[in-house]
Amino acid sequence: MLKEIVIAIQSWGEAHHFILKHKLWKWVLIPGLIYTILFVIGIYFFGRSATDVVGYITHILHLGDWSQRFHNSFLGFLFTFAGITIWLTLLLFYFSFLKYLCLIIGAPVFAYLSRKTESIIENNESNPGWDAIWPEAVRGIKMALRNCGWQTVYLVALLFLALIPLIGWITPLIVLFMECYYYGFSMVDYGLARKQFSASQSTHYIGRHKGLAIGNGILFYLMHVVVIFAPAYAIVAGTLTAHKVKGN
């Protein structure tokens, strides 16, 4: 898996040079603006609601009463840390749905940019036609909805795990890696679609090569320092990754 993560990370560096060389900035900015708007809106609503949610969970479980009843500072520390863990898990939960909104709304642009990248790699710089792009966009939307369903199930289970002191502390890390995997999954799938992989074959392949998806997702989240570039760089890098590993 480590080797696959390295391959995916290297693809991000190659994606940067690829975008510069072939002047793809227009297709970087379009999905970037969509995602940035969704990102700002998501953070706004998260800031307004997350603290209330944590407070509600604390109230219904009577965690404050437990801490006061036992007058134990260590127990109070555990409950406080559990609250922080839940808060971080909720933050990643928001990111998850934000990500899927971007994948669904931006699917036509992602499909175009992925196919454009593939065309350039194969020395065919003609613009892809929408007749070819649309089926890939629909596939991308279906894959996003599928992954959203599975990830929601896992996130709900992990939210309960976050309530357990000590054990729950690792929950945000698990959720983060799951986030990286599912986002990278969608990006790599666009490239595999043109290698004649069916959706089920792509799911099986990425399941056996999780590092390719995780590596792409890790760089996607690191790119939030310049959030407008993150989505397009991810799709170009995912397509380059699929091209490199197509024979494996």
Short mmCIF file of C-alpha atoms in Angstrom, two decimals:
data_model
loop_
_atom_site.label_atom_id
_atom_site.label_comp_id
_atom_site.label_asym_id
_atom_site.label_seq_id
_atom_site.Cartn_x
_atom_site.Cartn_y
_atom_site.Cartn_z
CA MET A 1 0.00 0.00 0.00
CA LEU A 2 2.85 2.40 0.82
CA LYS A 3 4.22 2.09 -2.72
CA GLU A 4 0.78 2.91 -4.14
CA ILE A 5 0.46 5.97 -1.88
CA VAL A 6 3.85 7.17 -3.16
CA ILE A 7 2.70 6.66 -6.78
CA ALA A 8 -0.45 8.70 -6.11
CA ILE A 9 1.51 11.49 -4.40
CA GLN A 10 4.01 11.63 -7.28
CA SER A 11 1.07 11.99 -9.67
CA TRP A 12 0.13 15.25 -7.95
CA GLY A 13 3.54 16.72 -8.75
CA GLU A 14 3.16 15.52 -12.32
CA ALA A 15 -0.36 17.00 -12.44
CA HIS A 16 1.02 20.44 -11.57
CA HIS A 17 3.52 20.35 -14.44
CA PHE A 18 0.89 18.85 -16.75
CA ILE A 19 -1.58 21.67 -16.05
CA LEU A 20 1.09 24.32 -16.54
CA LYS A 21 2.41 22.80 -19.76
CA HIS A 22 -0.98 22.33 -21.41
CA LYS A 23 -2.60 25.53 -20.08
CA LEU A 24 -5.56 23.86 -18.39
CA TRP A 25 -6.16 26.69 -15.90
CA LYS A 26 -9.70 27.33 -17.11
CA TRP A 27 -10.64 23.78 -16.15
CA VAL A 28 -8.86 24.19 -12.82
CA LEU A 29 -10.83 27.29 -11.88
CA ILE A 30 -14.34 26.08 -12.80
CA PRO A 31 -14.52 23.12 -10.37
CA GLY A 32 -12.31 25.07 -7.97
CA LEU A 33 -14.82 27.91 -7.69
CA ILE A 34 -17.72 25.47 -7.24
CA TYR A 35 -15.88 23.67 -4.47
CA THR A 36 -14.68 26.88 -2.78
CA ILE A 37 -18.25 28.22 -2.59
CA LEU A 38 -19.50 24.92 -1.13
CA PHE A 39 -16.53 24.84 1.25
CA VAL A 40 -17.24 28.33 2.63
CA ILE A 41 -20.96 27.58 3.02
CA GLY A 42 -20.18 24.26 4.73
CA ILE A 43 -17.73 25.79 7.19
CA TYR A 44 -20.27 28.53 8.01
CA PHE A 45 -23.01 26.04 8.86
CA PHE A 46 -20.54 23.80 10.70
CA GLY A 47 -19.48 26.71 12.89
CA ARG A 48 -23.11 27.45 13.74
CA SER A 49 -24.24 23.91 14.48
CA ALA A 50 -21.33 21.70 15.61
CA THR A 51 -21.05 23.08 19.14
CA ASP A 52 -24.82 22.71 19.60
CA VAL A 53 -24.67 19.09 18.42
CA VAL A 54 -21.84 18.25 20.83
CA GLY A 55 -23.76 19.98 23.63
CA TYR A 56 -26.91 18.01 22.77
CA ILE A 57 -25.05 14.69 22.80
CA THR A 58 -23.43 15.61 26.14
CA HIS A 59 -26.86 16.50 27.54
CA ILE A 60 -28.75 13.38 26.46
CA LEU A 61 -25.94 11.13 27.74
CA HIS A 62 -25.67 13.14 30.99
CA LEU A 63 -21.89 13.26 30.67
CA GLY A 64 -21.67 16.46 32.72
CA ASP A 65 -23.68 14.87 35.54
CA TRP A 66 -21.37 11.86 35.56
CA SER A 67 -18.31 14.08 35.85
CA GLN A 68 -19.80 16.11 38.71
CA ARG A 69 -21.10 13.04 40.53
CA PHE A 70 -17.69 11.40 40.77
CA HIS A 71 -15.72 14.65 41.28
CA ASN A 72 -12.95 13.09 39.27
CA SER A 73 -10.72 15.46 37.32
CA PHE A 74 -9.38 12.64 35.13
CA LEU A 75 -12.91 11.54 34.28
CA GLY A 76 -13.74 15.14 33.44
CA PHE A 77 -10.69 15.25 31.19
CA LEU A 78 -11.84 12.09 29.40
CA PHE A 79 -15.31 13.52 28.79
CA THR A 80 -13.84 16.81 27.56
CA PHE A 81 -11.53 14.98 25.17
CA ALA A 82 -14.46 12.86 24.00
CA GLY A 83 -16.28 16.11 23.17
CA ILE A 84 -13.29 17.31 21.14
CA THR A 85 -13.16 13.96 19.34
CA ILE A 86 -16.86 14.17 18.47
CA TRP A 87 -16.34 17.76 17.25
CA LEU A 88 -13.49 16.69 14.94
CA THR A 89 -15.52 13.72 13.68
CA LEU A 90 -18.44 16.04 12.90
CA LEU A 91 -16.07 18.38 11.05
CA LEU A 92 -14.97 15.51 8.82
CA PHE A 93 -18.63 14.48 8.48
CA TYR A 94 -19.38 17.93 7.05
CA PHE A 95 -16.39 17.64 4.74
CA SER A 96 -17.71 14.31 3.54
CA PHE A 97 -21.07 15.64 2.36
CA LEU A 98 -19.39 18.76 0.99
CA LYS A 99 -17.11 16.52 -1.03
CA TYR A 100 -20.00 14.51 -2.47
CA LEU A 101 -21.92 17.66 -3.41
CA CYS A 102 -18.84 18.80 -5.32
CA LEU A 103 -18.44 15.40 -7.00
CA ILE A 104 -22.09 15.38 -8.11
CA ILE A 105 -22.38 19.02 -9.22
CA GLY A 106 -18.96 19.04 -10.86
CA ALA A 107 -19.22 15.60 -12.50
CA PRO A 108 -19.48 16.92 -16.11
CA VAL A 109 -16.40 19.13 -15.62
CA PHE A 110 -14.47 16.33 -13.92
CA ALA A 111 -15.33 13.93 -16.74
CA TYR A 112 -14.26 16.50 -19.34
CA LEU A 113 -10.98 17.29 -17.59
CA SER A 114 -10.14 13.62 -17.09
CA ARG A 115 -10.85 12.80 -20.74
CA LYS A 116 -8.93 15.90 -21.86
CA THR A 117 -5.96 14.75 -19.78
CA GLU A 118 -6.14 11.28 -21.31
CA SER A 119 -6.35 12.75 -24.84
CA ILE A 120 -3.21 14.83 -24.27
CA ILE A 121 -1.32 11.82 -22.87
CA GLU A 122 -2.20 9.88 -26.03
CA ASN A 123 -1.15 12.81 -28.26
CA ASN A 124 -4.69 13.51 -29.36
CA GLU A 125 -5.33 17.12 -28.38
CA SER A 126 -8.79 17.41 -29.93
CA ASN A 127 -11.48 18.49 -27.48
CA PRO A 128 -13.56 15.58 -26.13
CA GLY A 129 -17.18 15.51 -27.31
CA TRP A 130 -20.05 15.67 -24.83
CA ASP A 131 -21.49 12.42 -26.23
CA ALA A 132 -18.46 10.66 -24.75
CA ILE A 133 -18.25 12.80 -21.62
CA TRP A 134 -21.86 12.53 -20.46
CA PRO A 135 -21.88 8.74 -19.75
CA GLU A 136 -18.71 9.18 -17.68
CA ALA A 137 -20.29 12.08 -15.79
CA VAL A 138 -23.36 9.95 -15.02
CA ARG A 139 -21.09 7.12 -13.88
CA GLY A 140 -19.21 9.57 -11.65
CA ILE A 141 -22.48 10.72 -10.06
CA LYS A 142 -23.62 7.12 -9.47
CA MET A 143 -20.24 6.24 -7.96
CA ALA A 144 -20.39 9.30 -5.70
CA LEU A 145 -23.88 8.35 -4.48
CA ARG A 146 -22.77 4.76 -3.85
CA ASN A 147 -19.72 5.84 -1.90
CA CYS A 148 -21.75 8.43 0.01
CA GLY A 149 -24.13 5.71 1.18
CA TRP A 150 -21.37 3.41 2.40
CA GLN A 151 -19.38 6.19 4.01
CA THR A 152 -22.44 7.48 5.87
CA VAL A 153 -22.96 4.03 7.39
CA TYR A 154 -19.33 3.93 8.53
CA LEU A 155 -19.41 7.51 9.83
CA VAL A 156 -22.48 6.90 11.98
CA ALA A 157 -20.81 3.82 13.49
CA LEU A 158 -17.61 5.80 14.12
CA LEU A 159 -19.58 8.62 15.74
CA PHE A 160 -20.69 6.15 18.40
CA LEU A 161 -17.10 4.90 18.71
CA ALA A 162 -16.01 8.49 19.37
CA LEU A 163 -18.09 8.47 22.57
CA ILE A 164 -15.87 5.79 24.12
CA PRO A 165 -13.00 7.33 26.14
CA LEU A 166 -9.46 6.42 25.02
CA ILE A 167 -10.61 4.11 22.19
CA GLY A 168 -12.65 6.90 20.62
CA TRP A 169 -9.62 9.18 20.41
CA ILE A 170 -8.45 7.49 17.22
CA THR A 171 -11.82 8.05 15.53
CA PRO A 172 -10.88 11.32 13.73
CA LEU A 173 -7.80 9.64 12.26
CA ILE A 174 -9.86 6.69 10.99
CA VAL A 175 -12.45 9.08 9.53
CA LEU A 176 -9.72 11.16 7.85
CA PHE A 177 -8.21 8.14 6.11
CA MET A 178 -11.69 7.00 5.08
CA GLU A 179 -12.32 10.49 3.66
CA CYS A 180 -9.08 10.32 1.69
CA TYR A 181 -9.91 6.86 0.37
CA TYR A 182 -13.39 7.66 -0.88
CA TYR A 183 -12.44 10.96 -2.51
CA GLY A 184 -9.41 9.43 -4.22
CA PHE A 185 -11.64 6.51 -5.25
CA SER A 186 -13.81 8.82 -7.36
CA MET A 187 -10.81 10.56 -8.92
CA VAL A 188 -9.05 7.35 -9.96
CA ASP A 189 -12.32 5.83 -11.23
CA TYR A 190 -12.60 8.50 -13.94
CA GLY A 191 -9.31 7.26 -15.37
CA LEU A 192 -10.23 3.58 -15.05
CA ALA A 193 -13.54 4.18 -16.84
CA ARG A 194 -11.64 4.76 -20.08
CA LYS A 195 -9.57 1.62 -19.57
CA GLN A 196 -12.84 -0.28 -20.14
CA PHE A 197 -13.26 -1.02 -16.43
CA SER A 198 -16.89 -1.44 -15.47
CA ALA A 199 -18.03 0.20 -12.24
CA SER A 200 -17.82 -3.13 -10.39
CA GLN A 201 -14.37 -3.89 -11.85
CA SER A 202 -13.17 -0.43 -10.86
CA THR A 203 -14.52 -0.91 -7.33
CA HIS A 204 -12.73 -4.26 -7.06
CA TYR A 205 -9.48 -2.86 -8.48
CA ILE A 206 -9.37 0.18 -6.20
CA GLY A 207 -10.33 -2.04 -3.27
CA ARG A 208 -7.19 -4.10 -3.95
CA HIS A 209 -5.06 -0.98 -4.48
CA LYS A 210 -6.35 1.29 -1.72
CA GLY A 211 -3.08 3.23 -1.57
CA LEU A 212 -3.78 4.82 -4.97
CA ALA A 213 -7.02 6.30 -3.65
CA ILE A 214 -5.69 7.20 -0.20
CA GLY A 215 -2.62 8.96 -1.63
CA ASN A 216 -4.78 11.05 -3.96
CA GLY A 217 -7.13 11.94 -1.11
CA ILE A 218 -4.30 12.90 1.25
CA LEU A 219 -2.95 15.44 -1.24
CA PHE A 220 -6.49 16.69 -1.90
CA TYR A 221 -6.91 17.62 1.76
CA LEU A 222 -3.40 19.09 2.01
CA MET A 223 -4.26 21.28 -1.00
CA HIS A 224 -6.90 23.04 1.10
CA VAL A 225 -4.23 25.63 1.86
CA VAL A 226 -5.07 26.76 -1.71
CA VAL A 227 -8.54 25.26 -1.81
CA ILE A 228 -9.49 26.50 -5.30
CA PHE A 229 -6.87 24.21 -6.91
CA ALA A 230 -7.73 21.05 -4.97
CA PRO A 231 -10.52 19.42 -7.08
CA ALA A 232 -8.95 19.83 -10.54
CA TYR A 233 -5.49 18.78 -9.37
CA ALA A 234 -7.09 15.68 -7.84
CA ILE A 235 -8.82 14.66 -11.09
CA VAL A 236 -5.71 15.22 -13.25
CA ALA A 237 -3.56 13.34 -10.73
CA GLY A 238 -6.12 10.53 -10.55
CA THR A 239 -6.14 10.20 -14.34
CA LEU A 240 -2.32 10.15 -14.47
CA THR A 241 -2.31 7.50 -11.74
CA ALA A 242 -4.79 5.31 -13.65
CA HIS A 243 -2.66 5.68 -16.79
CA LYS A 244 0.50 4.60 -14.95
CA VAL A 245 -1.00 1.51 -13.33
CA LYS A 246 -3.30 0.37 -16.14
CA GLY A 247 -1.24 -2.72 -16.82
CA ASN A 248 -1.20 -3.92 -13.19
#
